[in-house]
Amino acid sequence: MTSFADLGLSPKLLKALEKTTLKQPTPIQVQAIPHVMQGRDLMGLAQTGTGKTAAFGLPLLHRLLDIGHPPGPRNVRALILAPTRELVTQISDNLTIFTKGTPVKVVTVVGGASLNRQAMALARGADVLVATPGRLIDLLERGDVSLQNTGYLVLDEADHMLDMGFIHALRKIAKHIPLKRQTLLFSATMPKDIEEIAGTYLRDPVRVQVAPPGKPAEKIVQGVHFIPNGDKAKLLEEYLKKHPGEQALVFGRTKHGSEKLCKLLAQWGFKVGSIHGNKSQNQRDRTLTEFRNNELDVLVATDVAARGIDIPGVRHVYNYDLPNVPENYVHRIGRTARAGAEGNAVAFCAPAEMGELQAIEKVLKKQIPVIGGAPWAADIVAAAPKPGQNRGQRPGGGRPGQKPQGQKPQGARPQGKPQGQRPEHQSQAPKPQPKPGAKPARPMGGGGAPTRSGNGGKPRQQGAGRRG
């Protein structure tokens, strides 16, 4: 069996690894590390939880240790870009462990944190800068950082970066980096756009792949439960009570709906927290720390948490709302069964989500086993609201003392005011005599194009996610 020492890593890195839980390199690490150490551009494909961070981080640090002098004021030697704050933090935490006892300096910049403090951290330069694209552009525009001497560029979770609208930010950042560089691209899925990105930014890359794109970890037991939208909360409560003391991640479609579900679960006595785009960075960090320290049993999140959360204790993932982007399903359930452990993933499917379920199964190249209910008939699916209407907005319930939400038809208005819709009192007020030619009123439950998790129902615009 291959060891980290067999890969030729620096003795200083090997010493740091001895103090971690990493004892043997994973397949993606075995394949990628030698190529990166040789200076080759590389495209790495592997599902979440397989050790991609060490696959690019260890050989990158190995090469930086050989330089032997500081990078210079505001200069960056290696740049690692990731789409979410959580993923940036995870990468930075791992690199900090690997560099313990070495002169290598790792700096992190993300949106939602003090721009001035980040500028001060970069004043003396950084060997490795881990950043979200939006915040890095802010610092570049202020002149707080220079990429003129950056010899290494890593794009982690590149497919998710494209999905979040960072392609324009990536192009802007790439103009600041020398063409003579080593570029590494890592992703868990392989949409067509990634091939184009690789052709643009990588030179004669080596391609390493340890699992077919879109394939989840083998030890994840998957299942789908067909359930009306209004009954999902009670079903979730039943599942959570079956596994007391075991940590669970619950994914919702919208910021608004996820927060309402979190509050409902808290009322029912669960130790629960939430992270989504409406939370400040400090709130998100604090909640993740509490979850990591087992102070919380349940974490409700939008797709902001689908990547970048590496918590070995997560045993259950519940897709309360199915994702619009089918590849995100793979990343969501990849939060369990980390590093070879076992885990369970249950998808809740309402009539309006049959299209999403079919798209997910197409990516998986197999059907998800049915563990509850029965697939919805075509007429029920046809009568369900269109995507973006009354979906993921209301946790439902039917608990004593609450309105019997689960008995409402699929087209009923959710409680509360979803993001991006008219105020509730306006949409409910009857308009007995609409003027000829007036704009039609929105249907009950909201309308518009399909939304993406964590975006509050607002359409994604160019440069979305700029806040990092």
Coordinates of N, CA, C and O in Angstrom, one line a residue, residues 4 57-58 130 145 154 156 208 324 329 343 383 399 401 421 427 443 454:
F4 N 2.4 8.2 2.3 CA 2.7 9.6 2.0 C 4.2 9.7 1.8 O 4.7 10.5 0.9
G57 N -3.2 20.3 -2.0 CA -2.5 21.1 -1.0 C -1.1 20.6 -0.7 O -0.2 21.4 -0.6
L58 N -1.0 19.3 -0.5 CA 0.3 18.8 0.0 C 1.4 19.0 -1.1 O 2.5 19.5 -0.7
V130 N -6.1 31.7 0.0 CA -7.4 31.0 -0.3 C -8.5 32.0 -0.2 O -8.7 32.7 0.8
V145 N -3.7 43.7 -3.0 CA -3.0 42.4 -3.3 C -2.5 42.4 -4.7 O -3.2 43.1 -5.6
V154 N -5.2 27.3 -8.3 CA -6.0 26.1 -8.0 C -7.5 26.5 -8.0 O -7.9 27.5 -7.4
D156 N -10.9 25.0 -7.1 CA -11.5 23.9 -6.4 C -13.0 24.0 -6.5 O -13.6 25.1 -6.5
V208 N -6.8 13.0 -13.9 CA -6.9 11.9 -13.0 C -8.4 11.8 -12.5 O -9.0 12.8 -12.2
N324 N -32.5 22.3 -7.7 CA -32.7 22.6 -9.1 C -31.6 22.0 -9.9 O -31.9 21.6 -11.1
Y329 N -27.2 17.4 -5.9 CA -27.7 16.3 -5.1 C -26.5 15.5 -4.6 O -26.4 15.0 -3.5
G343 N -23.2 6.2 5.7 CA -24.2 7.3 5.9 C -25.5 7.0 5.2 O -25.5 6.1 4.3
A383 N -50.9 19.0 -12.0 CA -51.7 20.0 -11.3 C -50.9 20.7 -10.2 O -51.3 21.7 -9.6
R399 N -48.8 20.5 13.7 CA -48.7 20.2 15.1 C -49.8 20.8 15.9 O -50.5 21.7 15.4
G401 N -52.0 23.2 18.0 CA -51.9 24.6 18.1 C -51.4 25.3 16.9 O -51.3 26.6 16.9
Q421 N -41.0 38.0 -3.7 CA -42.5 38.0 -4.1 C -43.1 39.3 -3.5 O -42.5 40.0 -2.6
S427 N -50.7 40.6 -2.1 CA -51.2 39.5 -3.0 C -52.5 38.9 -2.6 O -53.2 38.3 -3.4
P443 N -49.7 34.2 -9.6 CA -50.5 33.1 -9.0 C -50.2 32.9 -7.6 O -49.1 33.3 -7.1
G454 N -30.4 29.0 -1.5 CA -29.6 30.0 -0.9 C -29.6 31.3 -1.6 O -29.0 32.3 -1.2

